[in-house]
N, CA, C and O atoms as a MOPAC input file, in Angstrom:
PM7 MOZYME 1SCF
protein

 N     34.12200 1   -20.49200 1   -11.77900 1
 C     33.43700 1   -19.04500 1   -12.06900 1
 C     33.37300 1   -18.21100 1   -10.84500 1
 O     33.29600 1   -18.75300 1    -9.74200 1
 N     33.40100 1   -16.84500 1   -10.98700 1
 C     33.58500 1   -16.11100 1   -10.03100 1
 C     32.10900 1   -15.63200 1    -9.50600 1
 O     31.15200 1   -15.53200 1   -10.27400 1
 N     32.04100 1   -15.35000 1    -8.10600 1
 C     30.56700 1   -14.93200 1    -7.68900 1
 C     29.93200 1   -13.84300 1    -8.59100 1
 O     28.74300 1   -13.81000 1    -8.91000 1
 N     30.74400 1   -13.08900 1    -8.90200 1
 C     30.21700 1   -12.01400 1    -9.87400 1
 C     29.61200 1   -12.29400 1   -10.92200 1
 O     28.56100 1   -11.71700 1   -11.20200 1
 N     30.20300 1   -13.32400 1   -11.78600 1
 C     29.79400 1   -13.83900 1   -12.98200 1
 C     28.72400 1   -14.74300 1   -12.85400 1
 O     27.97800 1   -14.88200 1   -13.82200 1
 N     28.49800 1   -15.46100 1   -11.69300 1
 C     27.51600 1   -16.15400 1   -11.23200 1
 C     26.37400 1   -15.19100 1   -10.88500 1
 O     25.26000 1   -15.53500 1   -11.28000 1
 N     26.44900 1   -14.33100 1   -10.38000 1
 C     25.46300 1   -13.41100 1    -9.92100 1
 C     24.72800 1   -12.78500 1   -11.53700 1
 O     23.54900 1   -12.81000 1   -11.88900 1
 N     25.51800 1   -12.43900 1   -12.01300 1
 C     25.12900 1   -11.75800 1   -13.24700 1
 C     24.33100 1   -12.67200 1   -14.32100 1
 O     23.40700 1   -12.29600 1   -15.04200 1
 N     24.86700 1   -13.87300 1   -14.26000 1
 C     24.00200 1   -14.87100 1   -14.91300 1
 C     22.61400 1   -15.39500 1   -14.39100 1
 O     21.61400 1   -15.83900 1   -14.95600 1
 N     22.96400 1   -15.16100 1   -13.07200 1
 C     21.41700 1   -15.41100 1   -12.37500 1
 C     20.56800 1   -14.07400 1   -12.68800 1
 O     19.44600 1   -14.28100 1   -13.14900 1
 N     20.86100 1   -13.05100 1   -12.54400 1
 C     20.23500 1   -11.62500 1   -12.91400 1
 C     19.73100 1   -12.01400 1   -14.44200 1
 O     18.53000 1   -12.24500 1   -14.57800 1
 N     20.47400 1   -12.08400 1   -15.43200 1
 C     20.39800 1   -12.31500 1   -16.87300 1
 C     19.38100 1   -13.24900 1   -17.13800 1
 O     18.56200 1   -13.06500 1   -18.03700 1
 N     19.38100 1   -14.39500 1   -16.29900 1
 C     18.46600 1   -15.52400 1   -16.37400 1
 C     17.11600 1   -15.19000 1   -15.87700 1
 O     16.08900 1   -15.60800 1   -16.41200 1
 N     17.15500 1   -14.30400 1   -14.67400 1
 C     15.50800 1   -14.14100 1   -14.50700 1
 C     15.08000 1   -12.87500 1   -15.09200 1
 O     13.85400 1   -12.83200 1   -14.98700 1
 N     15.46900 1   -11.96000 1   -15.58700 1
 C     15.31000 1   -11.11900 1   -16.44900 1
 C     14.46400 1   -11.56600 1   -17.75700 1
 O     13.39000 1   -11.11900 1   -18.15900 1
 N     15.32400 1   -12.64000 1   -18.32400 1
 C     14.66400 1   -13.49000 1   -19.31800 1
 C     13.51300 1   -14.03600 1   -19.19300 1
 O     12.66200 1   -13.96400 1   -20.08000 1
 N     13.28800 1   -14.82400 1   -17.76300 1
 C     12.35900 1   -15.37600 1   -17.59100 1
 C     10.79600 1   -14.38500 1   -17.27400 1
 O      9.63000 1   -14.69800 1   -17.51400 1
 N     11.29400 1   -13.27400 1   -16.72800 1
 C     10.16600 1   -12.27900 1   -16.57900 1
 C     10.06800 1   -11.25000 1   -17.86600 1
 O      9.53400 1   -10.14100 1   -17.84900 1
 N     10.62000 1   -11.79600 1   -18.81900 1
 C     10.81300 1   -11.03400 1   -20.15100 1
 C     10.96100 1    -9.41800 1   -19.96600 1
 O     10.23300 1    -8.57500 1   -20.49000 1
 N     12.01600 1    -9.19200 1   -19.14400 1
 C     12.56700 1    -7.89100 1   -18.96900 1
 C     13.88000 1    -7.79900 1   -19.66600 1
 O     14.55100 1    -8.73300 1   -20.10500 1
 N     14.15200 1    -6.46400 1   -19.70000 1
 C     15.60500 1    -6.18500 1   -20.34300 1
 C     16.35800 1    -5.45700 1   -19.13200 1
 O     15.85700 1    -4.98800 1   -18.11000 1
 N     17.68800 1    -5.49200 1   -19.52400 1
 C     18.56800 1    -4.89600 1   -18.63000 1
 C     18.29900 1    -3.17900 1   -18.46000 1
 O     18.40700 1    -2.49100 1   -17.44500 1
 N     17.98100 1    -2.85200 1   -19.59700 1
 C     17.32400 1    -1.30700 1   -19.63000 1
 C     16.40400 1    -1.05300 1   -18.25000 1
 O     16.55900 1    -0.29200 1   -17.29500 1
 N     15.56700 1    -1.85800 1   -18.52500 1
 C     14.25700 1    -1.86200 1   -17.47300 1
 C     14.85200 1    -1.99600 1   -15.94100 1
 O     14.50700 1    -1.40400 1   -14.91800 1
 N     15.70800 1    -2.83100 1   -16.12100 1
 C     16.33600 1    -3.09800 1   -14.51700 1
 C     17.07300 1    -1.85300 1   -14.31900 1
 O     16.77900 1    -1.31500 1   -13.25100 1
 N     17.85500 1    -1.28900 1   -14.95000 1
 C     18.50800 1    -0.12000 1   -14.88000 1
 C     17.81600 1     1.12700 1   -14.22200 1
 O     18.19100 1     1.83600 1   -13.28800 1
 N     16.46400 1     1.18300 1   -15.15700 1
 C     15.58000 1     2.25900 1   -14.79900 1
 C     14.97300 1     1.85900 1   -13.38900 1
 O     14.66300 1     2.78600 1   -12.64100 1
 N     14.77400 1     0.53400 1   -12.96000 1
 C     14.03900 1     0.55500 1   -11.85300 1
 C     15.28800 1     0.82800 1   -10.52500 1
 O     15.07400 1     1.32300 1    -9.41800 1
 N     16.34600 1     0.42000 1   -10.97400 1
 C     17.47200 1     0.88900 1    -9.97600 1
 C     17.92400 1     2.16800 1   -10.02900 1
 O     18.92500 1     2.47900 1    -9.38300 1
 N     17.25300 1     3.08200 1   -10.80300 1
 C     17.87900 1     4.47800 1   -11.08700 1
 C     19.09300 1     4.75700 1   -11.53100 1
 O     19.69900 1     5.79100 1   -11.24900 1
 N     19.57900 1     3.71300 1   -12.35900 1
 C     20.87600 1     3.95100 1   -12.63300 1
 C     21.10000 1     3.87800 1   -14.30400 1
 O     20.23900 1     3.25000 1   -14.91900 1
 N     22.11500 1     4.43400 1   -15.01600 1
 C     22.10900 1     4.33500 1   -16.25700 1
 C     22.72300 1     3.09300 1   -16.80400 1
 O     23.04900 1     2.16800 1   -16.06000 1
 N     22.90500 1     3.05800 1   -18.24800 1
 C     23.60800 1     2.00900 1   -18.87300 1
 C     24.93000 1     1.52700 1   -18.53700 1
 O     25.22800 1     0.33400 1   -18.60000 1
 N     25.81700 1     2.54900 1   -18.13800 1
 C     27.39800 1     2.19900 1   -17.85300 1
 C     27.32200 1     1.90100 1   -16.46800 1
 O     28.14300 1     1.08700 1   -16.04500 1
 N     26.63800 1     2.31300 1   -15.80500 1
 C     26.51900 1     1.73800 1   -14.19400 1
 C     26.04900 1     0.44200 1   -14.07100 1
 O     26.58600 1    -0.43300 1   -13.39200 1
 N     24.89200 1     0.30600 1   -14.83100 1
 C     24.50400 1    -1.15300 1   -14.63500 1
 C     25.40100 1    -2.26000 1   -15.51600 1
 O     25.43800 1    -3.42800 1   -15.12700 1
 N     26.01300 1    -1.90500 1   -16.53700 1
 C     26.91300 1    -2.62200 1   -17.30700 1
 C     28.11900 1    -3.00800 1   -16.29800 1
 O     28.61100 1    -4.13400 1   -16.21800 1
 N     28.52300 1    -1.84300 1   -15.51600 1
 C     29.95900 1    -1.90600 1   -14.94100 1
 C     29.73600 1    -3.20600 1   -13.75800 1
 O     30.61600 1    -4.01900 1   -13.47600 1
 N     28.40200 1    -3.17800 1   -13.18300 1
 C     27.90300 1    -4.04600 1   -12.19100 1
 C     27.87800 1    -5.74200 1   -12.81500 1
 O     28.38900 1    -6.76700 1   -12.36400 1
 N     27.03500 1    -5.48100 1   -14.05500 1
 C     26.90400 1    -6.85500 1   -14.64300 1
 C     27.92400 1    -7.33400 1   -15.06200 1
 O     27.82700 1    -8.54800 1   -15.23800 1
 N     28.97600 1    -6.86600 1   -15.33100 1
 C     30.38900 1    -7.26700 1   -16.05300 1
 C     31.53100 1    -7.32300 1   -14.87500 1
 O     32.72400 1    -7.37500 1   -15.17100 1
 N     31.15300 1    -7.31100 1   -13.76100 1
 C     31.74200 1    -7.50300 1   -12.42000 1
 C     32.83000 1    -6.56600 1   -12.24000 1
 O     33.78500 1    -6.87300 1   -11.52600 1
 N     32.74600 1    -5.12600 1   -12.99800 1
 C     33.81100 1    -4.27200 1   -12.74600 1
 C     33.39500 1    -3.36300 1   -11.34900 1
 O     34.15100 1    -2.62400 1   -10.71800 1
 N     32.12900 1    -3.61800 1   -11.10600 1
 C     31.80500 1    -2.98100 1    -9.88400 1
 C     30.85800 1    -3.52900 1    -8.95300 1
 O     29.79700 1    -3.81600 1    -9.50800 1
 N     30.88700 1    -3.74500 1    -7.85000 1
 C     30.01900 1    -4.74500 1    -6.84600 1
 C     28.35500 1    -3.97800 1    -6.74000 1
 O     28.17800 1    -2.76100 1    -6.69700 1
 N     27.64700 1    -4.65100 1    -6.72200 1
 C     26.19400 1    -4.17700 1    -6.44900 1
 C     26.38900 1    -3.88900 1    -5.11300 1
 O     27.18400 1    -4.55400 1    -4.44900 1
 N     25.68900 1    -2.87700 1    -4.59100 1
 C     25.54400 1    -2.68600 1    -3.12400 1
 C     24.01600 1    -3.46200 1    -2.41400 1
 O     22.97700 1    -3.63500 1    -3.05200 1
 N     24.15900 1    -3.70400 1    -1.48800 1
 C     22.89000 1    -4.47400 1    -0.98500 1
 C     21.77800 1    -4.03700 1    -1.19500 1
 O     20.85200 1    -4.83100 1    -1.36100 1
 N     21.54000 1    -2.48900 1    -1.24900 1
 C     20.41300 1    -1.79000 1    -1.55100 1
 C     19.86800 1    -2.25400 1    -3.24700 1
 O     18.72600 1    -2.57400 1    -3.57800 1
 N     21.04000 1    -2.16400 1    -4.08200 1
 C     20.76900 1    -2.44600 1    -5.47800 1
 C     20.44500 1    -3.97900 1    -5.55700 1
 O     19.99600 1    -4.43900 1    -6.60700 1
 N     20.63200 1    -4.64700 1    -4.63800 1
 C     20.57800 1    -6.16800 1    -4.92300 1
 C     19.08500 1    -6.32100 1    -4.39200 1
 O     18.30800 1    -7.02900 1    -5.03200 1
 N     18.73600 1    -5.77600 1    -3.42400 1
 C     17.54100 1    -5.87500 1    -2.81900 1
 C     16.22400 1    -5.27100 1    -3.87700 1
 O     15.17900 1    -5.87300 1    -4.12800 1
 N     16.60100 1    -4.04200 1    -4.33600 1
 C     15.98900 1    -3.76700 1    -5.59700 1
 C     15.87500 1    -4.44700 1    -6.82900 1
 O     14.93700 1    -4.42700 1    -7.62500 1
 N     16.78100 1    -4.95500 1    -6.87500 1
 C     16.74700 1    -6.03000 1    -8.07500 1
 C     15.93000 1    -7.48400 1    -7.98000 1
 O     15.36700 1    -8.09000 1    -8.89100 1
 N     16.04800 1    -7.81400 1    -6.66800 1
 C     15.21800 1    -8.72900 1    -6.27400 1
 C     13.78300 1    -8.40900 1    -6.13100 1
 O     13.04600 1    -9.35300 1    -6.41500 1
 N     13.20600 1    -7.32900 1    -5.76600 1
 C     11.88800 1    -6.77700 1    -5.68100 1
 C     11.44200 1    -6.56300 1    -7.19300 1
 O     10.30100 1    -6.87200 1    -7.53800 1
 N     12.53600 1    -5.92600 1    -8.25700 1
 C     11.78700 1    -5.80600 1    -9.47600 1
 C     11.70400 1    -7.00400 1   -10.35600 1
 O     11.11300 1    -6.99300 1   -11.43600 1
 N     12.47000 1    -8.29800 1    -9.73200 1
 C     12.28600 1    -9.72200 1   -10.45000 1
 C     11.40800 1   -10.55000 1    -9.54300 1
 O     11.32400 1   -11.76400 1    -9.72400 1
 N     10.83800 1   -10.02200 1    -8.70200 1
 C      9.65600 1   -10.39700 1    -7.94400 1
 C     10.33400 1   -11.75400 1    -7.33500 1
 O      9.61500 1   -12.74600 1    -7.45600 1
 N     11.46300 1   -11.94300 1    -6.76900 1
 C     11.91700 1   -12.99000 1    -5.90200 1
 C     12.70300 1   -12.44200 1    -4.83000 1
 O     13.07000 1   -11.27800 1    -4.66500 1
 N     12.93500 1   -13.63000 1    -4.01400 1
 C     13.62700 1   -12.85700 1    -2.47300 1
 C     14.85100 1   -12.73700 1    -2.84000 1
 O     15.27700 1   -13.27000 1    -3.86400 1
 N     15.62000 1   -11.96900 1    -1.98900 1
 C     16.97700 1   -11.84700 1    -2.31600 1
 C     17.83500 1   -13.05500 1    -2.02300 1
 O     18.90900 1   -13.34500 1    -2.55100 1
 N     17.09800 1   -13.78100 1    -0.98200 1
 C     17.93100 1   -15.08000 1    -0.98200 1
 C     17.86900 1   -15.96000 1    -2.11400 1
 O     18.84100 1   -16.67400 1    -2.36200 1
 N     16.83900 1   -15.99400 1    -2.83100 1
 C     16.76700 1   -16.74100 1    -4.12300 1
 C     17.52200 1   -16.17900 1    -5.19100 1
 O     18.02200 1   -16.83100 1    -6.10800 1
 N     17.58800 1   -14.89200 1    -5.03300 1
 C     18.73200 1   -14.24300 1    -6.26500 1
 C     19.96400 1   -14.53300 1    -6.02900 1
 O     20.80100 1   -14.69000 1    -6.91700 1
 N     20.19400 1   -14.63400 1    -4.75300 1
 C     21.98600 1   -14.66700 1    -4.41200 1
 C     22.05100 1   -16.38300 1    -4.02800 1
 O     23.01500 1   -16.81000 1    -3.39300 1
 N     20.87300 1   -17.35800 1    -4.50200 1
 C     21.20200 1   -18.72000 1    -4.56700 1
 C     21.53200 1   -19.40200 1    -5.83600 1
 O     20.70400 1   -20.01500 1    -6.51000 1
 N     22.72400 1   -19.27000 1    -6.11400 1
 C     23.07600 1   -19.73500 1    -7.49600 1
 C     24.41200 1   -20.87800 1    -7.26500 1
 O     25.47000 1   -20.87300 1    -7.89400 1
 N     24.06000 1   -21.69700 1    -6.32600 1
 C     25.05000 1   -22.87900 1    -6.08200 1
 C     24.97200 1   -23.69200 1    -7.19100 1
 O     23.89800 1   -24.29300 1    -7.21400 1
 N     25.74800 1   -23.96100 1    -8.18400 1
 C     25.86300 1   -25.03600 1    -9.06500 1
 C     25.70600 1   -26.29800 1    -8.66500 1
 O     25.20800 1   -27.06300 1    -9.49100 1
 N     26.03600 1   -26.77500 1    -7.48100 1
 C     25.79600 1   -28.22100 1    -6.93700 1
 C     24.13400 1   -28.23000 1    -6.93700 1
 O     23.55400 1   -29.04900 1    -7.65000 1
 N     23.64400 1   -27.61900 1    -6.40000 1
 C     22.04300 1   -27.72300 1    -6.08300 1
 C     21.40300 1   -27.69300 1    -7.22100 1
 O     20.39400 1   -28.39300 1    -7.31200 1
 N     21.82700 1   -26.88200 1    -8.36400 1
 C     21.36800 1   -26.96800 1    -9.90000 1
 C     21.25100 1   -28.21100 1   -10.39900 1
 O     20.20300 1   -28.68700 1   -10.83400 1
 N     22.65000 1   -28.93800 1   -10.33300 1
 C     22.76800 1   -30.28000 1   -10.78800 1
 C     21.99200 1   -31.64000 1   -10.00300 1
 O     21.84500 1   -32.79200 1   -10.41100 1
 N     21.58600 1   -31.01600 1    -8.76200 1
 C     20.85700 1   -32.12100 1    -8.00800 1
 C     19.34700 1   -31.99100 1    -8.57000 1
 O     18.60100 1   -32.95800 1    -8.41200 1
 N     18.92300 1   -30.96000 1    -9.14700 1
 C     17.59700 1   -30.81800 1    -9.57900 1
 C     16.96800 1   -31.76000 1   -10.94300 1
 O     15.80000 1   -31.61800 1   -11.30400 1

């Protein structure tokens, strides 16, 4: 699985845990549906600033947001 796909899955999972939608995330990032969709589908990269804002929106650290090591998940 690519890094982009893992990041998107991580974001989707954390959105669900917080009972938030992608629309709400897009609003928090100041971007429309098409722009967020392009990032969530791996067609465009998130900028560092967007990742920081996403982490803030989800109330996690940037490190936690980017920590999607599959091996670590299997050890839990």
